[in-house]
Amino acid sequence: MASIATITGLLLAYRYLIIVPLALVWQPLVGMLCGVLARLGYFDPFIVYGVLVGTAVVGDMFWYWVGYRWGVPFMNRFGRFFSITPAHVTGVRRVFNRYHTSILLISKLTNGMGFALVTLFT
């Protein structure tokens, strides 16, 4: 994994061009670093905010598509190694269909804890 100094150096060198690819990989870290750099005057906070929100939406759509496309085949092939059964997936789908708004909101608020990717994939 790249160090904070490396990512900060890339952000300072390439400015707005590098935010999107870095944020697709390390979104919470890049968001915090961009916030600090915007506060220090290196970035326009409104442009950074727009780019980070757009990148987060694109990343979320990508991971949703991955789960939609390959979630069931992955579960059928490798689920037994993770104690995932079709009955578990059916239960998760039922709960998600009932509480989808709350689940998505909480997953975005806890993004830094790593739960958002699991929720979108599921």
Short mmCIF file of C-alpha atoms in Angstrom, two decimals:
data_model
loop_
_atom_site.label_atom_id
_atom_site.label_comp_id
_atom_site.label_asym_id
_atom_site.label_seq_id
_atom_site.Cartn_x
_atom_site.Cartn_y
_atom_site.Cartn_z
CA MET A 1 0.00 0.00 0.00
CA ALA A 2 1.21 3.48 -0.79
CA SER A 3 2.25 5.68 2.09
CA ILE A 4 0.51 8.90 3.05
CA ALA A 5 3.62 10.82 2.00
CA THR A 6 3.54 9.20 -1.47
CA ILE A 7 -0.15 9.97 -1.97
CA THR A 8 0.33 13.54 -0.73
CA GLY A 9 3.27 13.97 -3.10
CA LEU A 10 1.16 12.73 -6.02
CA LEU A 11 -1.68 15.09 -5.08
CA LEU A 12 0.68 18.06 -4.90
CA ALA A 13 2.44 17.15 -8.15
CA TYR A 14 -0.55 16.30 -10.35
CA ARG A 15 -3.23 18.23 -8.46
CA TYR A 16 -6.79 17.64 -9.73
CA LEU A 17 -5.82 15.07 -12.41
CA ILE A 18 -4.71 12.46 -9.88
CA ILE A 19 -7.61 12.79 -7.44
CA VAL A 20 -9.98 10.53 -9.39
CA PRO A 21 -7.71 7.47 -9.79
CA LEU A 22 -6.41 7.77 -6.25
CA ALA A 23 -9.89 8.24 -4.80
CA LEU A 24 -11.19 5.17 -6.63
CA VAL A 25 -8.62 3.10 -4.72
CA TRP A 26 -8.23 4.95 -1.39
CA GLN A 27 -11.33 7.16 -1.18
CA PRO A 28 -11.44 7.91 2.58
CA LEU A 29 -7.71 8.61 2.80
CA VAL A 30 -7.63 10.77 -0.34
CA GLY A 31 -10.70 12.65 0.88
CA MET A 32 -9.03 13.50 4.17
CA LEU A 33 -5.75 14.50 2.50
CA CYS A 34 -7.58 16.67 -0.04
CA GLY A 35 -9.46 18.34 2.80
CA VAL A 36 -6.21 19.17 4.57
CA LEU A 37 -4.60 20.40 1.34
CA ALA A 38 -7.68 22.50 0.54
CA ARG A 39 -7.49 24.05 4.01
CA LEU A 40 -3.84 24.85 3.40
CA GLY A 41 -4.73 26.53 0.10
CA TYR A 42 -3.44 23.97 -2.39
CA PHE A 43 -6.90 23.06 -3.73
CA ASP A 44 -10.21 24.81 -4.25
CA PRO A 45 -12.50 23.12 -1.70
CA PHE A 46 -15.57 23.27 -3.96
CA ILE A 47 -13.80 21.60 -6.89
CA VAL A 48 -12.29 18.94 -4.62
CA TYR A 49 -15.68 18.27 -3.04
CA GLY A 50 -17.34 17.86 -6.45
CA VAL A 51 -14.60 15.57 -7.73
CA LEU A 52 -14.66 13.41 -4.58
CA VAL A 53 -18.45 13.10 -4.57
CA GLY A 54 -18.46 12.21 -8.27
CA THR A 55 -15.71 9.66 -7.74
CA ALA A 56 -17.55 8.12 -4.78
CA VAL A 57 -20.72 7.76 -6.86
CA VAL A 58 -18.83 6.15 -9.76
CA GLY A 59 -17.01 3.80 -7.37
CA ASP A 60 -20.27 2.83 -5.67
CA MET A 61 -21.90 2.14 -9.03
CA PHE A 62 -18.93 -0.02 -10.04
CA TRP A 63 -19.04 -2.14 -6.89
CA TYR A 64 -22.82 -2.46 -7.14
CA TRP A 65 -22.41 -3.72 -10.72
CA VAL A 66 -19.70 -6.19 -9.62
CA GLY A 67 -22.04 -7.62 -6.97
CA TYR A 68 -25.01 -7.63 -9.34
CA ARG A 69 -23.02 -9.37 -12.09
CA TRP A 70 -20.83 -11.79 -10.13
CA GLY A 71 -22.27 -11.91 -6.61
CA VAL A 72 -24.40 -15.02 -7.03
CA PRO A 73 -21.81 -16.97 -9.09
CA PHE A 74 -19.17 -16.06 -6.49
CA MET A 75 -21.47 -17.20 -3.68
CA ASN A 76 -22.26 -20.47 -5.46
CA ARG A 77 -18.61 -21.24 -6.12
CA PHE A 78 -16.81 -19.94 -3.02
CA GLY A 79 -19.56 -19.31 -0.47
CA ARG A 80 -18.98 -22.54 1.39
CA PHE A 81 -15.47 -21.34 2.32
CA PHE A 82 -16.97 -18.27 4.00
CA SER A 83 -20.04 -20.03 5.48
CA ILE A 84 -22.32 -18.26 3.00
CA THR A 85 -25.32 -20.29 1.87
CA PRO A 86 -28.17 -19.43 -0.48
CA ALA A 87 -30.41 -19.25 2.60
CA HIS A 88 -28.15 -16.57 4.11
CA VAL A 89 -28.25 -14.54 0.89
CA THR A 90 -32.04 -14.82 0.75
CA GLY A 91 -32.27 -13.54 4.34
CA VAL A 92 -29.92 -10.64 3.61
CA ARG A 93 -31.93 -9.71 0.51
CA ARG A 94 -35.15 -9.72 2.50
CA VAL A 95 -33.69 -7.44 5.18
CA PHE A 96 -32.09 -5.19 2.56
CA ASN A 97 -35.33 -4.84 0.61
CA ARG A 98 -37.11 -3.78 3.77
CA TYR A 99 -34.47 -1.39 5.21
CA HIS A 100 -32.49 -0.38 2.10
CA THR A 101 -32.49 3.37 2.84
CA SER A 102 -31.17 2.98 6.38
CA ILE A 103 -28.61 0.36 5.34
CA LEU A 104 -27.20 2.50 2.52
CA LEU A 105 -27.10 5.62 4.69
CA ILE A 106 -25.30 3.85 7.52
CA SER A 107 -22.88 2.18 5.09
CA LYS A 108 -21.91 5.59 3.68
CA LEU A 109 -21.53 7.11 7.15
CA THR A 110 -19.30 4.22 8.23
CA ASN A 111 -17.30 4.25 4.99
CA GLY A 112 -14.01 4.73 6.81
CA MET A 113 -14.63 1.51 8.74
CA GLY A 114 -14.80 -0.51 5.52
CA PHE A 115 -18.46 -1.56 5.60
CA ALA A 116 -19.64 0.29 2.47
CA LEU A 117 -17.92 -2.02 -0.02
CA VAL A 118 -19.39 -5.13 1.61
CA THR A 119 -22.88 -3.59 1.58
CA LEU A 120 -22.68 -2.53 -2.07
CA PHE A 121 -21.30 -5.91 -3.16
CA THR A 122 -24.02 -7.76 -1.26
#
